[in-house]
Amino acid sequence: MFLKSQNFVFSYFYGKSDYEKCRVILLRVNEILENNVHQKFRMPCYFIQWAELYISLNEIEKAEKCLSKAEKLLFSQKNIAIKDLSCIGDYIDVANIYINLSNNSDKTNFQKAEKILKYVEEVVNEKRRNDRFSKLAIYYCLGKLYFKEQRWEYSKLYNQKSFDLYKKFTYNPNVARDLKHRIDSLMKYWKFMDRKFKINT
């Protein structure tokens, strides 16, 4: 139960920029994971949170090491990722952070993000065809990646895909509330993209 609730607690303090409390939470999680082999599948999420913390502290090299650890763990437990939506979300989170850290002078992080997202896109299309939330996140991240990399046609393609899929969602107050910050972010991004690509937001 602690490991599930700690995500919300971490997010709360991270949102308030209380990085010392975030560090304390993650150290406590480390103790639990070291003593409980049945919780090892949560390790990628743990390293993702460390990466986010290090980025906020401008310790980019440490953040990239944590991302690399999360990526290796995820690709070593592919069968779990196919079955577990939260694990698929971890793949997408790692890719998104790589995109945020990427720049055109070094294509390494672009390549890492694209590899992860293309793998997850393949898994979702094959095993989870009705998983529209994952598809939306994948398309959005690929659109963002290709835009940042200045591959305009690919960016336009995936941003249009993400927007078209978003319009098909059935309204659900609970889902809307849970995803409000993400949807707000998406809408701002699509409006920006519309000025460049005319995707009709």
mmCIF file of C-alpha atoms in Angstrom:
data_model
loop_
_atom_site.group_PDB
_atom_site.id
_atom_site.type_symbol
_atom_site.label_atom_id
_atom_site.label_comp_id
_atom_site.label_asym_id
_atom_site.label_seq_id
_atom_site.Cartn_x
_atom_site.Cartn_y
_atom_site.Cartn_z
ATOM 1 C CA MET A 1 0.000 0.000 0.000
ATOM 2 C CA PHE A 2 2.857 2.389 0.833
ATOM 3 C CA LEU A 3 4.422 1.974 -2.599
ATOM 4 C CA LYS A 4 1.134 2.850 -4.290
ATOM 5 C CA SER A 5 0.443 5.868 -2.108
ATOM 6 C CA GLN A 6 4.019 7.149 -2.245
ATOM 7 C CA ASN A 7 3.526 8.086 -5.912
ATOM 8 C CA PHE A 8 0.843 10.571 -4.913
ATOM 9 C CA VAL A 9 2.875 11.876 -1.980
ATOM 10 C CA PHE A 10 5.975 12.261 -4.152
ATOM 11 C CA SER A 11 3.958 14.092 -6.822
ATOM 12 C CA TYR A 12 2.476 16.405 -4.192
ATOM 13 C CA PHE A 13 5.836 17.485 -2.765
ATOM 14 C CA TYR A 14 7.457 17.537 -6.212
ATOM 15 C CA GLY A 15 4.739 19.927 -7.375
ATOM 16 C CA LYS A 16 5.560 22.160 -4.408
ATOM 17 C CA SER A 17 9.307 21.974 -5.227
ATOM 18 C CA ASP A 18 10.005 20.422 -1.824
ATOM 19 C CA TYR A 19 12.835 18.297 -3.162
ATOM 20 C CA GLU A 20 14.206 17.312 0.234
ATOM 21 C CA LYS A 21 10.935 15.575 1.145
ATOM 22 C CA CYS A 22 10.967 13.918 -2.293
ATOM 23 C CA ARG A 23 14.451 12.591 -1.589
ATOM 24 C CA VAL A 24 13.385 11.216 1.806
ATOM 25 C CA ILE A 25 10.402 9.438 0.223
ATOM 26 C CA LEU A 26 12.568 7.828 -2.456
ATOM 27 C CA LEU A 27 15.152 6.666 0.078
ATOM 28 C CA ARG A 28 12.351 5.013 2.047
ATOM 29 C CA VAL A 29 11.088 3.345 -1.137
ATOM 30 C CA ASN A 30 14.597 2.051 -1.768
ATOM 31 C CA GLU A 31 14.614 0.334 1.636
ATOM 32 C CA ILE A 32 11.298 -1.380 0.880
ATOM 33 C CA LEU A 33 12.344 -2.508 -2.592
ATOM 34 C CA GLU A 34 15.626 -3.942 -1.350
ATOM 35 C CA ASN A 35 13.788 -6.103 1.187
ATOM 36 C CA ASN A 36 10.843 -7.197 -0.968
ATOM 37 C CA VAL A 37 11.575 -9.130 -4.156
ATOM 38 C CA HIS A 38 7.862 -9.182 -5.046
ATOM 39 C CA GLN A 39 7.911 -5.402 -5.528
ATOM 40 C CA LYS A 40 10.841 -5.349 -7.969
ATOM 41 C CA PHE A 41 8.511 -4.615 -10.882
ATOM 42 C CA ARG A 42 8.064 -1.147 -9.345
ATOM 43 C CA MET A 43 11.770 -0.353 -9.722
ATOM 44 C CA PRO A 44 11.440 1.462 -13.088
ATOM 45 C CA CYS A 45 8.965 3.951 -11.595
ATOM 46 C CA TYR A 46 11.373 4.498 -8.697
ATOM 47 C CA PHE A 47 14.256 5.362 -11.038
ATOM 48 C CA ILE A 48 11.980 7.603 -13.112
ATOM 49 C CA GLN A 49 11.156 9.620 -9.991
ATOM 50 C CA TRP A 50 14.841 9.913 -9.109
ATOM 51 C CA ALA A 51 15.479 11.158 -12.653
ATOM 52 C CA GLU A 52 12.751 13.792 -12.307
ATOM 53 C CA LEU A 53 14.224 14.902 -8.991
ATOM 54 C CA TYR A 54 17.761 15.159 -10.379
ATOM 55 C CA ILE A 55 16.525 17.160 -13.370
ATOM 56 C CA SER A 56 14.874 19.645 -11.013
ATOM 57 C CA LEU A 57 18.173 19.902 -9.144
ATOM 58 C CA ASN A 58 19.964 20.380 -12.487
ATOM 59 C CA GLU A 59 21.985 17.194 -11.998
ATOM 60 C CA ILE A 60 21.458 15.992 -15.558
ATOM 61 C CA GLU A 61 24.156 13.319 -15.619
ATOM 62 C CA LYS A 62 22.635 11.600 -12.577
ATOM 63 C CA ALA A 63 19.178 11.883 -14.141
ATOM 64 C CA GLU A 64 20.353 10.199 -17.341
ATOM 65 C CA LYS A 65 21.901 7.347 -15.335
ATOM 66 C CA CYS A 66 18.575 6.785 -13.566
ATOM 67 C CA LEU A 67 16.724 6.817 -16.885
ATOM 68 C CA SER A 68 19.164 4.270 -18.275
ATOM 69 C CA LYS A 69 18.526 1.988 -15.279
ATOM 70 C CA ALA A 70 14.757 2.327 -15.697
ATOM 71 C CA GLU A 71 15.021 1.590 -19.421
ATOM 72 C CA LYS A 72 17.120 -1.547 -18.861
ATOM 73 C CA LEU A 73 14.680 -2.829 -16.248
ATOM 74 C CA LEU A 74 11.689 -2.224 -18.495
ATOM 75 C CA PHE A 75 13.209 -4.058 -21.435
ATOM 76 C CA SER A 76 14.147 -6.955 -19.156
ATOM 77 C CA GLN A 77 10.506 -7.453 -18.102
ATOM 78 C CA LYS A 78 8.680 -7.039 -21.414
ATOM 79 C CA ASN A 79 6.038 -9.655 -20.602
ATOM 80 C CA ILE A 80 4.953 -7.670 -17.547
ATOM 81 C CA ALA A 81 4.788 -4.479 -19.581
ATOM 82 C CA ILE A 82 2.420 -6.057 -22.070
ATOM 83 C CA LYS A 83 -0.009 -7.049 -19.317
ATOM 84 C CA ASP A 84 0.373 -4.138 -16.913
ATOM 85 C CA LEU A 85 -0.857 -0.712 -17.979
ATOM 86 C CA SER A 86 1.273 1.005 -15.340
ATOM 87 C CA CYS A 87 4.403 -0.561 -16.812
ATOM 88 C CA ILE A 88 3.463 0.668 -20.270
ATOM 89 C CA GLY A 89 3.094 4.087 -18.685
ATOM 90 C CA ASP A 90 6.641 3.767 -17.326
ATOM 91 C CA TYR A 91 7.974 3.216 -20.851
ATOM 92 C CA ILE A 92 6.185 6.357 -22.007
ATOM 93 C CA ASP A 93 7.443 8.366 -19.013
ATOM 94 C CA VAL A 94 11.059 7.368 -19.702
ATOM 95 C CA ALA A 95 10.710 8.293 -23.375
ATOM 96 C CA ASN A 96 9.104 11.635 -22.523
ATOM 97 C CA ILE A 97 11.946 12.562 -20.163
ATOM 98 C CA TYR A 98 14.498 11.613 -22.818
ATOM 99 C CA ILE A 99 12.658 13.946 -25.208
ATOM 100 C CA ASN A 100 12.762 16.773 -22.654
ATOM 101 C CA LEU A 101 16.519 16.262 -22.214
ATOM 102 C CA SER A 102 17.252 15.993 -25.935
ATOM 103 C CA ASN A 103 18.758 18.564 -28.261
ATOM 104 C CA ASN A 104 19.744 18.692 -31.917
ATOM 105 C CA SER A 105 23.471 18.805 -31.193
ATOM 106 C CA ASP A 106 23.307 15.277 -29.762
ATOM 107 C CA LYS A 107 20.777 12.845 -31.221
ATOM 108 C CA THR A 108 21.318 10.151 -28.559
ATOM 109 C CA ASN A 109 18.288 10.948 -26.413
ATOM 110 C CA PHE A 110 16.082 11.388 -29.488
ATOM 111 C CA GLN A 111 17.080 7.899 -30.627
ATOM 112 C CA LYS A 112 16.446 6.375 -27.189
ATOM 113 C CA ALA A 113 13.003 7.969 -26.966
ATOM 114 C CA GLU A 114 12.017 6.901 -30.474
ATOM 115 C CA LYS A 115 13.138 3.306 -29.847
ATOM 116 C CA ILE A 116 11.044 3.081 -26.666
ATOM 117 C CA LEU A 117 7.935 4.703 -28.148
ATOM 118 C CA LYS A 118 8.020 2.599 -31.310
ATOM 119 C CA TYR A 119 8.293 -0.553 -29.195
ATOM 120 C CA VAL A 120 5.341 0.456 -27.024
ATOM 121 C CA GLU A 121 3.323 1.480 -30.084
ATOM 122 C CA GLU A 122 3.911 -2.001 -31.530
ATOM 123 C CA VAL A 123 2.924 -3.704 -28.259
ATOM 124 C CA VAL A 124 -0.246 -1.646 -27.877
ATOM 125 C CA ASN A 125 -1.300 -2.199 -31.495
ATOM 126 C CA GLU A 126 -0.746 -5.939 -31.143
ATOM 127 C CA LYS A 127 -1.929 -6.694 -27.602
ATOM 128 C CA ARG A 128 -4.006 -3.741 -26.393
ATOM 129 C CA ARG A 129 -5.816 -2.359 -29.409
ATOM 130 C CA ASN A 130 -8.546 -0.750 -27.297
ATOM 131 C CA ASP A 131 -6.079 0.996 -24.979
ATOM 132 C CA ARG A 132 -6.801 4.494 -26.235
ATOM 133 C CA PHE A 133 -5.126 6.249 -23.315
ATOM 134 C CA SER A 134 -1.763 4.643 -24.087
ATOM 135 C CA LYS A 135 -2.188 5.319 -27.803
ATOM 136 C CA LEU A 136 -2.944 8.970 -27.110
ATOM 137 C CA ALA A 137 0.178 9.295 -24.945
ATOM 138 C CA ILE A 138 2.344 7.502 -27.525
ATOM 139 C CA TYR A 139 1.121 9.640 -30.430
ATOM 140 C CA TYR A 140 1.505 12.820 -28.403
ATOM 141 C CA CYS A 141 5.082 11.946 -27.387
ATOM 142 C CA LEU A 142 6.078 10.958 -30.924
ATOM 143 C CA GLY A 143 4.619 14.208 -32.242
ATOM 144 C CA LYS A 144 6.564 16.117 -29.606
ATOM 145 C CA LEU A 145 9.770 14.184 -30.341
ATOM 146 C CA TYR A 146 9.638 14.760 -34.087
ATOM 147 C CA PHE A 147 8.749 18.424 -33.613
ATOM 148 C CA LYS A 148 11.728 18.987 -31.346
ATOM 149 C CA GLU A 149 13.930 17.082 -33.785
ATOM 150 C CA GLN A 150 12.506 19.244 -36.621
ATOM 151 C CA ARG A 151 11.159 16.284 -38.577
ATOM 152 C CA TRP A 152 8.095 18.264 -39.510
ATOM 153 C CA GLU A 153 6.061 15.765 -41.537
ATOM 154 C CA TYR A 154 6.353 13.034 -38.903
ATOM 155 C CA SER A 155 5.469 15.549 -36.215
ATOM 156 C CA LYS A 156 2.393 16.658 -38.133
ATOM 157 C CA LEU A 157 1.320 13.034 -38.671
ATOM 158 C CA TYR A 158 1.498 12.033 -35.002
ATOM 159 C CA ASN A 159 0.047 15.261 -33.655
ATOM 160 C CA GLN A 160 -2.922 14.814 -35.970
ATOM 161 C CA LYS A 161 -3.267 11.193 -34.799
ATOM 162 C CA SER A 162 -3.222 12.233 -31.151
ATOM 163 C CA PHE A 163 -5.786 14.974 -31.684
ATOM 164 C CA ASP A 164 -8.098 12.749 -33.748
ATOM 165 C CA LEU A 165 -7.975 10.079 -31.040
ATOM 166 C CA TYR A 166 -8.603 12.612 -28.280
ATOM 167 C CA LYS A 167 -11.811 13.750 -30.022
ATOM 168 C CA LYS A 168 -13.154 10.170 -29.888
ATOM 169 C CA PHE A 169 -13.026 9.860 -26.090
ATOM 170 C CA THR A 170 -16.386 9.413 -24.389
ATOM 171 C CA TYR A 171 -16.828 12.078 -21.733
ATOM 172 C CA ASN A 172 -16.369 10.704 -18.251
ATOM 173 C CA PRO A 173 -16.265 13.146 -15.283
ATOM 174 C CA ASN A 174 -13.901 10.929 -13.278
ATOM 175 C CA VAL A 175 -11.511 10.420 -16.158
ATOM 176 C CA ALA A 176 -11.720 14.091 -17.055
ATOM 177 C CA ARG A 177 -10.843 15.070 -13.485
ATOM 178 C CA ASP A 178 -7.950 12.618 -13.231
ATOM 179 C CA LEU A 179 -6.507 13.683 -16.577
ATOM 180 C CA LYS A 180 -7.351 17.382 -16.434
ATOM 181 C CA HIS A 181 -3.757 18.596 -16.100
ATOM 182 C CA ARG A 182 -2.671 16.335 -18.954
ATOM 183 C CA ILE A 183 -5.544 17.384 -21.191
ATOM 184 C CA ASP A 184 -4.872 21.064 -20.445
ATOM 185 C CA SER A 185 -1.261 20.525 -21.421
ATOM 186 C CA LEU A 186 -2.279 18.696 -24.586
ATOM 187 C CA MET A 187 -4.705 21.415 -25.639
ATOM 188 C CA LYS A 188 -2.086 24.143 -25.207
ATOM 189 C CA TYR A 189 0.339 22.072 -27.248
ATOM 190 C CA TRP A 190 -2.176 21.357 -30.007
ATOM 191 C CA LYS A 191 -3.077 25.049 -30.255
ATOM 192 C CA PHE A 192 0.600 25.799 -30.692
ATOM 193 C CA MET A 193 0.907 23.025 -33.288
ATOM 194 C CA ASP A 194 -2.176 24.300 -35.097
ATOM 195 C CA ARG A 195 -0.413 27.567 -35.840
ATOM 196 C CA LYS A 196 2.338 25.608 -37.554
ATOM 197 C CA PHE A 197 0.560 22.594 -39.017
ATOM 198 C CA LYS A 198 -3.155 23.497 -39.081
ATOM 199 C CA ILE A 199 -4.470 20.446 -37.215
ATOM 200 C CA ASN A 200 -7.717 22.277 -36.459
ATOM 201 C CA THR A 201 -7.781 22.421 -32.675
#
